[in-house]
Short mmCIF file of C-alpha atoms in Angstrom, two decimals:
data_model
loop_
_atom_site.label_atom_id
_atom_site.label_comp_id
_atom_site.label_asym_id
_atom_site.label_seq_id
_atom_site.Cartn_x
_atom_site.Cartn_y
_atom_site.Cartn_z
CA UNK A 189 -67.70 -103.57 -30.75
CA UNK A 190 -70.17 -106.16 -32.03
CA UNK A 191 -67.37 -108.24 -33.59
CA UNK A 192 -65.20 -108.68 -30.49
CA UNK A 193 -63.15 -111.85 -30.84
CA UNK A 194 -64.15 -112.34 -34.49
CA UNK A 195 -63.01 -109.44 -36.68
CA UNK A 196 -61.50 -107.31 -33.92
CA UNK A 197 -60.23 -107.73 -30.39
CA UNK A 198 -59.61 -105.27 -27.59
CA UNK A 199 -55.94 -104.36 -27.50
CA UNK A 200 -53.83 -102.15 -25.23
CA UNK A 201 -50.10 -101.39 -24.95
CA UNK A 202 -48.09 -103.75 -22.73
CA UNK A 203 -47.35 -100.94 -20.27
CA UNK A 204 -51.09 -100.43 -19.70
CA UNK A 205 -51.71 -104.18 -19.39
CA UNK A 206 -48.96 -104.42 -16.77
CA UNK A 207 -50.67 -101.66 -14.77
CA UNK A 208 -54.26 -102.91 -14.81
CA UNK A 209 -53.23 -106.56 -14.54
CA UNK A 210 -53.12 -109.52 -16.89
CA UNK A 211 -56.10 -111.21 -15.17
CA UNK A 212 -58.54 -108.32 -15.41
CA UNK A 213 -61.72 -108.06 -17.44
CA UNK A 214 -60.25 -105.08 -19.38
CA UNK A 215 -57.25 -106.96 -20.79
CA UNK A 216 -58.39 -110.60 -20.88
CA UNK A 217 -59.43 -112.19 -24.17
CA UNK A 218 -61.72 -115.04 -25.22
CA UNK A 219 -63.49 -117.36 -22.82
CA UNK A 220 -61.78 -116.01 -19.69
CA UNK A 221 -62.90 -112.47 -20.55
CA UNK A 222 -66.48 -113.67 -21.04
CA UNK A 223 -66.35 -115.45 -17.67
CA UNK A 224 -65.04 -112.38 -15.82
CA UNK A 225 -67.50 -110.09 -17.62
CA UNK A 226 -70.33 -112.41 -16.61
CA UNK A 227 -69.20 -112.36 -12.97
CA UNK A 228 -69.05 -108.54 -12.98
CA UNK A 229 -72.47 -108.25 -14.63
CA UNK A 230 -73.97 -110.64 -12.09
CA UNK A 231 -72.46 -108.73 -9.16
CA UNK A 232 -74.05 -105.48 -10.40
CA UNK A 233 -77.43 -106.63 -11.73
CA UNK A 234 -80.60 -104.74 -10.80
CA UNK A 235 -81.43 -106.91 -7.78
CA UNK A 236 -78.01 -106.16 -6.33
CA UNK A 237 -78.51 -102.42 -6.91
CA UNK A 238 -81.83 -102.47 -5.06
CA UNK A 239 -80.75 -104.52 -2.06
CA UNK A 240 -76.99 -104.01 -1.73
CA UNK A 241 -76.07 -100.67 -3.28
CA UNK A 242 -78.98 -98.22 -3.04
CA UNK A 243 -78.72 -97.44 0.68
CA UNK A 244 -74.93 -97.66 0.83
CA UNK A 245 -74.53 -95.13 -1.99
CA UNK A 246 -76.78 -92.65 -0.22
CA UNK A 247 -74.95 -93.03 3.09
CA UNK A 248 -71.72 -92.20 1.25
CA UNK A 249 -73.40 -89.17 -0.37
CA UNK A 250 -74.72 -87.89 2.96
CA UNK A 251 -71.26 -88.27 4.48
CA UNK A 252 -69.31 -86.87 1.51
CA UNK A 253 -71.22 -83.97 -0.04
CA UNK A 254 -73.87 -82.79 2.41
CA UNK A 255 -71.61 -81.26 5.06
CA UNK A 256 -70.04 -78.28 3.30
CA UNK A 257 -70.52 -75.02 5.17
CA UNK A 258 -72.50 -72.08 3.87
CA UNK A 259 -70.44 -69.85 1.53
CA UNK A 260 -67.72 -72.50 1.18
CA UNK A 261 -65.61 -72.57 -1.99
CA UNK A 262 -64.94 -76.00 -3.49
CA UNK A 263 -63.19 -77.42 -6.55
CA UNK A 264 -65.92 -79.76 -7.71
CA UNK A 265 -63.52 -82.01 -9.61
CA UNK A 266 -61.75 -82.90 -6.35
CA UNK A 267 -65.07 -83.43 -4.56
CA UNK A 268 -66.39 -85.74 -7.30
CA UNK A 269 -63.19 -87.77 -7.34
CA UNK A 270 -63.39 -88.25 -3.59
CA UNK A 271 -67.06 -89.21 -3.77
CA UNK A 272 -66.43 -91.69 -6.60
CA UNK A 273 -63.48 -93.45 -4.94
CA UNK A 274 -65.43 -93.53 -1.68
CA UNK A 275 -68.32 -95.21 -3.51
CA UNK A 276 -66.14 -97.71 -5.36
CA UNK A 277 -64.03 -98.69 -2.35
CA UNK A 278 -67.13 -99.00 -0.17
CA UNK A 279 -69.10 -101.07 -2.68
CA UNK A 280 -66.28 -103.25 -4.00
CA UNK A 281 -64.11 -103.75 -0.93
CA UNK A 282 -66.59 -102.96 1.83
CA UNK A 283 -64.26 -100.29 3.27
CA UNK A 284 -65.89 -97.44 5.19
CA UNK A 285 -63.14 -96.09 7.46
CA UNK A 286 -62.07 -92.59 6.45
CA UNK A 287 -58.36 -93.38 6.80
CA UNK A 288 -58.61 -96.43 4.52
CA UNK A 289 -60.59 -94.52 1.92
CA UNK A 290 -58.15 -91.59 1.94
CA UNK A 291 -55.22 -93.95 1.42
CA UNK A 292 -56.94 -95.78 -1.43
CA UNK A 293 -57.94 -92.46 -3.01
CA UNK A 294 -54.31 -91.33 -3.13
CA UNK A 295 -53.10 -94.68 -4.43
CA UNK A 296 -55.67 -94.71 -7.23
CA UNK A 297 -54.91 -91.09 -8.09
CA UNK A 298 -51.27 -92.10 -8.63
CA UNK A 299 -52.40 -95.22 -10.48
CA UNK A 300 -54.67 -93.35 -12.93
CA UNK A 301 -52.06 -90.66 -13.60
CA UNK A 302 -49.69 -93.38 -14.78
CA UNK A 303 -52.13 -94.99 -17.19
CA UNK A 304 -51.78 -92.20 -19.77
CA UNK A 305 -48.13 -91.39 -19.16
CA UNK A 306 -44.87 -92.33 -20.86
CA UNK A 307 -44.14 -95.94 -19.78
CA UNK A 308 -40.80 -95.17 -18.14
CA UNK A 309 -40.41 -97.32 -15.04
CA UNK A 310 -37.78 -95.19 -13.30
CA UNK A 311 -38.07 -93.15 -10.07
CA UNK A 312 -39.83 -89.77 -10.35
CA UNK A 313 -41.74 -90.78 -13.50
CA UNK A 314 -45.54 -91.07 -13.30
CA UNK A 315 -45.52 -94.62 -14.64
CA UNK A 316 -43.07 -95.76 -11.96
CA UNK A 317 -45.22 -94.12 -9.27
CA UNK A 318 -48.29 -95.86 -10.72
CA UNK A 319 -46.60 -99.28 -10.65
CA UNK A 320 -45.66 -98.73 -6.99
CA UNK A 321 -49.27 -97.70 -6.28
CA UNK A 322 -50.47 -100.90 -7.95
CA UNK A 323 -48.31 -103.01 -5.63
CA UNK A 324 -49.75 -101.22 -2.60
CA UNK A 325 -53.32 -101.64 -3.89
CA UNK A 326 -52.80 -105.37 -4.52
CA UNK A 327 -51.31 -105.71 -1.03
CA UNK A 328 -54.34 -104.01 0.55
CA UNK A 329 -56.77 -106.17 -1.43
CA UNK A 330 -54.90 -109.33 -0.42
CA UNK A 331 -54.91 -108.16 3.20
CA UNK A 332 -58.68 -107.65 3.03
CA UNK A 333 -59.10 -111.13 1.51
CA UNK A 334 -57.04 -112.68 4.31
CA UNK A 335 -58.97 -110.81 7.01
CA UNK A 336 -62.26 -111.95 5.55
CA UNK A 337 -61.15 -115.56 5.51
CA UNK A 338 -59.94 -115.45 9.11
CA UNK A 339 -62.61 -113.20 10.63
CA UNK A 340 -65.63 -113.97 8.42
CA UNK A 341 -68.02 -111.51 6.80
CA UNK A 342 -68.26 -108.99 9.64
CA UNK A 343 -68.86 -105.33 8.90
CA UNK A 344 -65.27 -104.49 9.79
CA UNK A 345 -63.96 -106.89 7.16
CA UNK A 346 -66.36 -105.74 4.47
CA UNK A 347 -69.34 -107.15 2.65
CA UNK A 348 -68.92 -105.51 -0.74
CA UNK A 349 -68.46 -107.14 -4.13
CA UNK A 350 -65.19 -108.63 -2.88
CA UNK A 351 -67.03 -110.55 -0.16
CA UNK A 352 -69.58 -111.94 -2.61
CA UNK A 353 -66.81 -112.72 -5.09
CA UNK A 354 -64.99 -114.84 -2.50
CA UNK A 355 -68.21 -116.54 -1.39
CA UNK A 356 -69.67 -117.27 -4.80
CA UNK A 357 -66.76 -117.65 -7.24
CA UNK A 358 -63.62 -119.78 -7.42
CA UNK A 359 -60.89 -117.44 -8.62
CA UNK A 360 -57.25 -117.42 -7.48
CA UNK A 361 -56.27 -114.46 -5.28
CA UNK A 362 -54.17 -112.92 -8.07
CA UNK A 363 -57.18 -112.89 -10.40
CA UNK A 364 -59.42 -111.47 -7.64
CA UNK A 365 -57.01 -108.57 -7.07
CA UNK A 366 -56.81 -107.76 -10.80
CA UNK A 367 -60.60 -108.08 -11.10
CA UNK A 368 -61.20 -105.54 -8.31
CA UNK A 369 -58.53 -103.15 -9.67
CA UNK A 370 -60.18 -103.28 -13.10
CA UNK A 371 -63.61 -102.47 -11.68
CA UNK A 372 -62.34 -99.58 -9.56
CA UNK A 373 -60.28 -98.21 -12.46
CA UNK A 374 -63.20 -98.48 -14.90
CA UNK A 375 -65.80 -97.05 -12.52
CA UNK A 376 -63.96 -94.43 -10.51
CA UNK A 377 -62.68 -91.78 -12.90
CA UNK A 378 -65.56 -92.18 -15.38
CA UNK A 379 -68.25 -91.74 -12.73
CA UNK A 380 -66.44 -88.80 -11.12
CA UNK A 381 -66.10 -86.95 -14.42
CA UNK A 382 -69.72 -87.55 -15.40
CA UNK A 383 -70.89 -86.11 -12.05
CA UNK A 384 -68.63 -83.11 -12.63
CA UNK A 385 -69.71 -82.51 -16.22
CA UNK A 386 -73.40 -82.82 -15.33
CA UNK A 387 -73.07 -79.89 -12.89
CA UNK A 388 -70.97 -77.97 -15.42
CA UNK A 389 -73.57 -78.33 -18.17
CA UNK A 390 -76.42 -77.54 -15.77
CA UNK A 391 -74.62 -74.35 -14.73
CA UNK A 392 -74.68 -73.31 -18.40
CA UNK A 393 -78.39 -74.16 -18.73
CA UNK A 394 -80.51 -72.43 -16.05
CA UNK A 395 -83.76 -73.86 -17.46
CA UNK A 396 -82.49 -77.44 -17.22
CA UNK A 397 -81.19 -76.81 -13.69
CA UNK A 398 -84.56 -75.37 -12.63
CA UNK A 399 -86.39 -78.38 -14.06
CA UNK A 400 -84.01 -80.80 -12.32
CA UNK A 401 -84.35 -79.00 -8.98
CA UNK A 402 -88.15 -79.12 -9.24
CA UNK A 403 -88.04 -82.87 -9.83
CA UNK A 404 -85.79 -83.51 -6.83
CA UNK A 405 -87.51 -81.03 -4.52
CA UNK A 406 -90.77 -82.89 -5.19
CA UNK A 407 -89.09 -86.22 -4.33
CA UNK A 408 -87.63 -84.77 -1.15
CA UNK A 409 -91.03 -83.44 -0.04
CA UNK A 410 -92.73 -86.75 -0.79
CA UNK A 411 -90.49 -88.83 1.48
CA UNK A 412 -90.16 -88.50 5.22
CA UNK A 413 -86.74 -90.17 5.17
CA UNK A 414 -83.35 -88.86 4.08
CA UNK A 415 -82.89 -92.12 2.19
CA UNK A 416 -84.67 -92.52 -1.14
CA UNK A 417 -86.35 -95.77 -2.16
CA UNK A 418 -85.98 -97.64 -5.44
CA UNK A 419 -89.39 -96.27 -6.44
CA UNK A 420 -88.05 -92.74 -5.86
CA UNK A 421 -85.08 -93.49 -8.10
CA UNK A 422 -87.35 -94.72 -10.86
CA UNK A 423 -89.38 -91.49 -10.56
CA UNK A 424 -86.59 -89.30 -11.98
CA UNK A 425 -87.39 -89.06 -15.71
CA UNK A 426 -85.77 -85.67 -16.29
CA UNK A 427 -82.71 -86.69 -14.27
CA UNK A 428 -82.23 -89.61 -16.65
CA UNK A 429 -82.44 -87.16 -19.56
CA UNK A 430 -79.73 -85.01 -17.92
CA UNK A 431 -77.52 -88.07 -17.43
CA UNK A 432 -77.99 -89.23 -21.04
CA UNK A 433 -77.25 -85.76 -22.40
CA UNK A 434 -74.13 -85.45 -20.22
CA UNK A 435 -72.93 -88.83 -21.46
CA UNK A 436 -73.63 -87.86 -25.07
CA UNK A 437 -72.01 -84.44 -25.00
CA UNK A 438 -69.23 -85.09 -22.50
CA UNK A 439 -68.86 -88.87 -22.56
CA UNK A 440 -65.72 -90.10 -20.84
CA UNK A 441 -65.02 -93.17 -23.00
CA UNK A 442 -64.72 -91.11 -26.18
CA UNK A 443 -62.48 -93.62 -27.93
CA UNK A 444 -61.60 -97.32 -27.81
CA UNK A 445 -58.61 -99.41 -28.88
CA UNK A 446 -59.12 -102.44 -31.14
CA UNK A 447 -56.85 -104.65 -33.23
CA UNK A 448 -57.93 -106.34 -36.46
CA UNK A 449 -57.76 -110.14 -36.07
CA UNK A 450 -58.16 -110.73 -39.80
CA UNK A 451 -58.02 -108.61 -42.95
CA UNK A 452 -61.18 -106.48 -42.83
CA UNK A 453 -62.90 -104.59 -45.63
CA UNK A 454 -64.97 -101.64 -44.40
CA UNK A 455 -66.52 -99.36 -47.00
CA UNK A 456 -63.68 -98.24 -49.26
CA UNK A 457 -61.05 -99.14 -46.67
CA UNK A 458 -58.96 -102.27 -46.25
CA UNK A 459 -57.73 -102.87 -42.70
CA UNK A 460 -54.87 -105.40 -42.62
CA UNK A 461 -54.70 -107.99 -39.86
CA UNK A 462 -52.75 -106.69 -36.86
CA UNK A 463 -53.54 -103.01 -37.48
CA UNK A 464 -54.88 -100.90 -34.63
CA UNK A 465 -58.27 -99.29 -35.07
CA UNK A 466 -59.38 -96.42 -32.82
CA UNK A 467 -63.15 -95.85 -33.04
CA UNK A 468 -64.20 -92.44 -31.67
CA UNK A 469 -67.60 -92.77 -30.04
CA UNK A 470 -67.90 -88.99 -29.70
CA UNK A 471 -67.73 -88.64 -33.50
CA UNK A 472 -71.17 -90.28 -33.55
CA UNK A 473 -72.52 -88.58 -30.42
CA UNK A 474 -71.63 -85.13 -31.78
CA UNK A 475 -72.73 -85.70 -35.37
CA UNK A 476 -75.17 -82.98 -36.53
CA UNK A 477 -76.66 -85.46 -39.02
CA UNK A 478 -77.76 -87.65 -36.10
CA UNK A 479 -78.55 -85.07 -33.39
CA UNK A 480 -79.90 -81.58 -34.11
CA UNK A 481 -77.84 -79.00 -32.28
CA UNK A 482 -75.37 -81.75 -31.40
CA UNK A 483 -72.94 -79.38 -29.65
CA UNK A 484 -75.66 -77.95 -27.36
CA UNK A 485 -76.67 -79.34 -23.96
CA UNK A 486 -80.35 -80.16 -24.40
CA UNK A 487 -81.76 -82.81 -22.03
CA UNK A 488 -85.20 -82.36 -23.61
CA UNK A 489 -83.92 -83.96 -26.83
CA UNK A 490 -84.40 -87.34 -25.11
CA UNK A 491 -88.14 -86.73 -24.73
CA UNK A 492 -88.47 -86.37 -28.52
CA UNK A 493 -90.09 -89.56 -29.95
CA UNK A 494 -87.62 -89.62 -32.86
CA UNK A 495 -84.74 -90.05 -30.40
CA UNK A 496 -86.26 -92.88 -28.37
CA UNK A 497 -84.74 -95.63 -30.49
CA UNK A 498 -81.34 -93.90 -30.44
CA UNK A 499 -81.55 -93.64 -26.66
CA UNK A 500 -81.24 -97.39 -26.02
CA UNK A 501 -77.67 -97.24 -24.73
CA UNK A 502 -77.46 -101.03 -24.50
CA UNK A 503 -77.78 -101.62 -28.24
CA UNK A 504 -78.07 -98.33 -30.16
CA UNK A 505 -75.38 -97.68 -32.81
CA UNK A 506 -76.00 -93.95 -32.30
CA UNK A 507 -75.51 -93.74 -28.52
CA UNK A 508 -72.85 -95.92 -26.91
CA UNK A 509 -71.61 -94.24 -23.70
CA UNK A 510 -70.94 -97.63 -22.10
CA UNK A 511 -69.39 -99.36 -25.10
CA UNK A 512 -71.07 -102.37 -26.60
CA UNK A 513 -70.89 -106.00 -27.55
CA UNK A 514 -68.99 -108.46 -25.38
CA UNK A 515 -67.26 -105.61 -23.52
CA UNK A 516 -70.34 -103.57 -22.68
CA UNK A 517 -69.71 -101.92 -19.31
CA UNK A 518 -71.07 -104.29 -16.63
CA UNK A 519 -71.43 -101.38 -14.18
CA UNK A 520 -73.56 -99.17 -16.44
CA UNK A 521 -76.68 -99.36 -14.27
CA UNK A 522 -74.63 -98.84 -11.11
CA UNK A 523 -72.96 -95.76 -12.59
CA UNK A 524 -76.31 -94.24 -13.55
CA UNK A 525 -77.64 -94.88 -10.05
CA UNK A 526 -74.61 -93.21 -8.47
CA UNK A 527 -74.86 -90.15 -10.73
CA UNK A 528 -78.62 -89.76 -10.17
CA UNK A 529 -78.22 -89.91 -6.38
CA UNK A 530 -75.29 -87.48 -6.50
CA UNK A 531 -77.45 -84.99 -8.42
CA UNK A 532 -80.31 -85.47 -5.94
CA UNK A 533 -78.25 -84.63 -2.87
CA UNK A 534 -76.24 -81.86 -4.52
CA UNK A 535 -79.13 -79.87 -6.00
CA UNK A 536 -81.40 -80.28 -2.94
CA UNK A 537 -78.64 -79.24 -0.52
CA UNK A 538 -76.95 -76.35 -2.34
CA UNK A 539 -77.21 -73.49 -4.73
CA UNK A 540 -73.92 -72.40 -6.27
CA UNK A 541 -72.08 -69.73 -8.23
CA UNK A 542 -69.22 -70.48 -10.59
CA UNK A 543 -66.14 -68.44 -9.64
CA UNK A 544 -63.95 -68.84 -12.69
CA UNK A 545 -64.52 -69.47 -16.37
CA UNK A 546 -63.85 -73.07 -17.31
CA UNK A 547 -63.44 -74.76 -20.64
CA UNK A 548 -63.77 -78.30 -21.93
CA UNK A 549 -60.83 -80.34 -23.16
CA UNK A 550 -61.79 -83.54 -24.98
CA UNK A 551 -58.44 -85.24 -25.54
CA UNK A 552 -57.20 -87.61 -24.26
CA UNK A 553 -60.47 -87.59 -22.28
CA UNK A 554 -63.18 -85.08 -21.45
CA UNK A 555 -62.13 -82.79 -18.60
CA UNK A 556 -62.52 -79.27 -17.25
CA UNK A 557 -59.31 -77.27 -17.17
CA UNK A 558 -59.93 -75.51 -13.82
CA UNK A 559 -61.90 -78.30 -12.15
CA UNK A 560 -65.05 -76.11 -11.77
CA UNK A 561 -64.61 -73.82 -8.77
CA UNK A 562 -67.93 -73.14 -7.04
CA UNK A 563 -69.09 -71.04 -4.10
CA UNK A 564 -71.84 -72.97 -2.34
CA UNK A 565 -74.91 -71.59 -0.56
CA UNK A 566 -76.84 -74.05 1.57
CA UNK A 567 -80.54 -74.32 0.82
CA UNK A 568 -82.51 -74.03 4.05
CA UNK A 569 -85.63 -75.57 2.53
CA UNK A 570 -87.06 -76.54 -0.83
CA UNK A 571 -89.08 -73.77 -2.45
#
């Protein structure tokens, strides 16, 4: 990861590149990739989180997860996917209408399903359906761009990242569409699954759940508003431990794809130029020589002084849930904010009981086989 563009370069099959777009930050190489990565990082820096995203995320949470009825049964995987696409479409495209969000959710569901399918572009195959979904998504993005140019930055047209991208950067429309698709693809499924797995692990650890609820009940009591402030967000130390432990144990980006640009010697191995290398991040995250009880969910491990250096997810070689180097995830801080706020509203609004045993599957990505079926009980007040 630290030798991007020198010893190794990011590399994906042509079928995947055709889906996510040739102008996106995921597939671009060299100077253009650095430019797009810089734009994405700038759009999602801390100042933007405080003033553009914090309130919008919470309004989506209040609308999406706080209205389930008492004793309602949900499949949490479906709920988290809907919340995540709602967040991404709202923040990137400025869309807030339910009908628009539902349509984009279905299109991106078809799109994601095709990314790990056989690349057969014929009717009734997942890849073909995904390519059709891509065309529809590009059309909707272009339509939003045109509306913004003709109507200005009104609320109906959207003031998300797309609006700032058009105002502040000079990219052709084709590159803008690929850029937005890349950000939604990278941020949607990963955030949804991390929200899901956090609740799954907490359900297996009553002590951690109790500690998390106490932290968020205290925050809820301390504020007279439904909307938390940035100071409230920064006052969630145990929540950050839960997020880090979820990312370590159930990280979504468990492997990467790289291609050797030159002949590389690594230890006793010789990697010829042009060979594919697949580093498994989870092989480090789950290594008993690095983390005691590596296969156990233990948020308290991140309060141990000996793990503080490992915990620096921006640069640590032992904890890389957001990648590293030139392709470090530009939305890492945004993702953590979304997950923390999701946990706040979920644990302060509901108690729950798991209805069916679930099990983890780690390949090709971390997932729960049954989607975590829960029966919810509304909390009338914090204890």
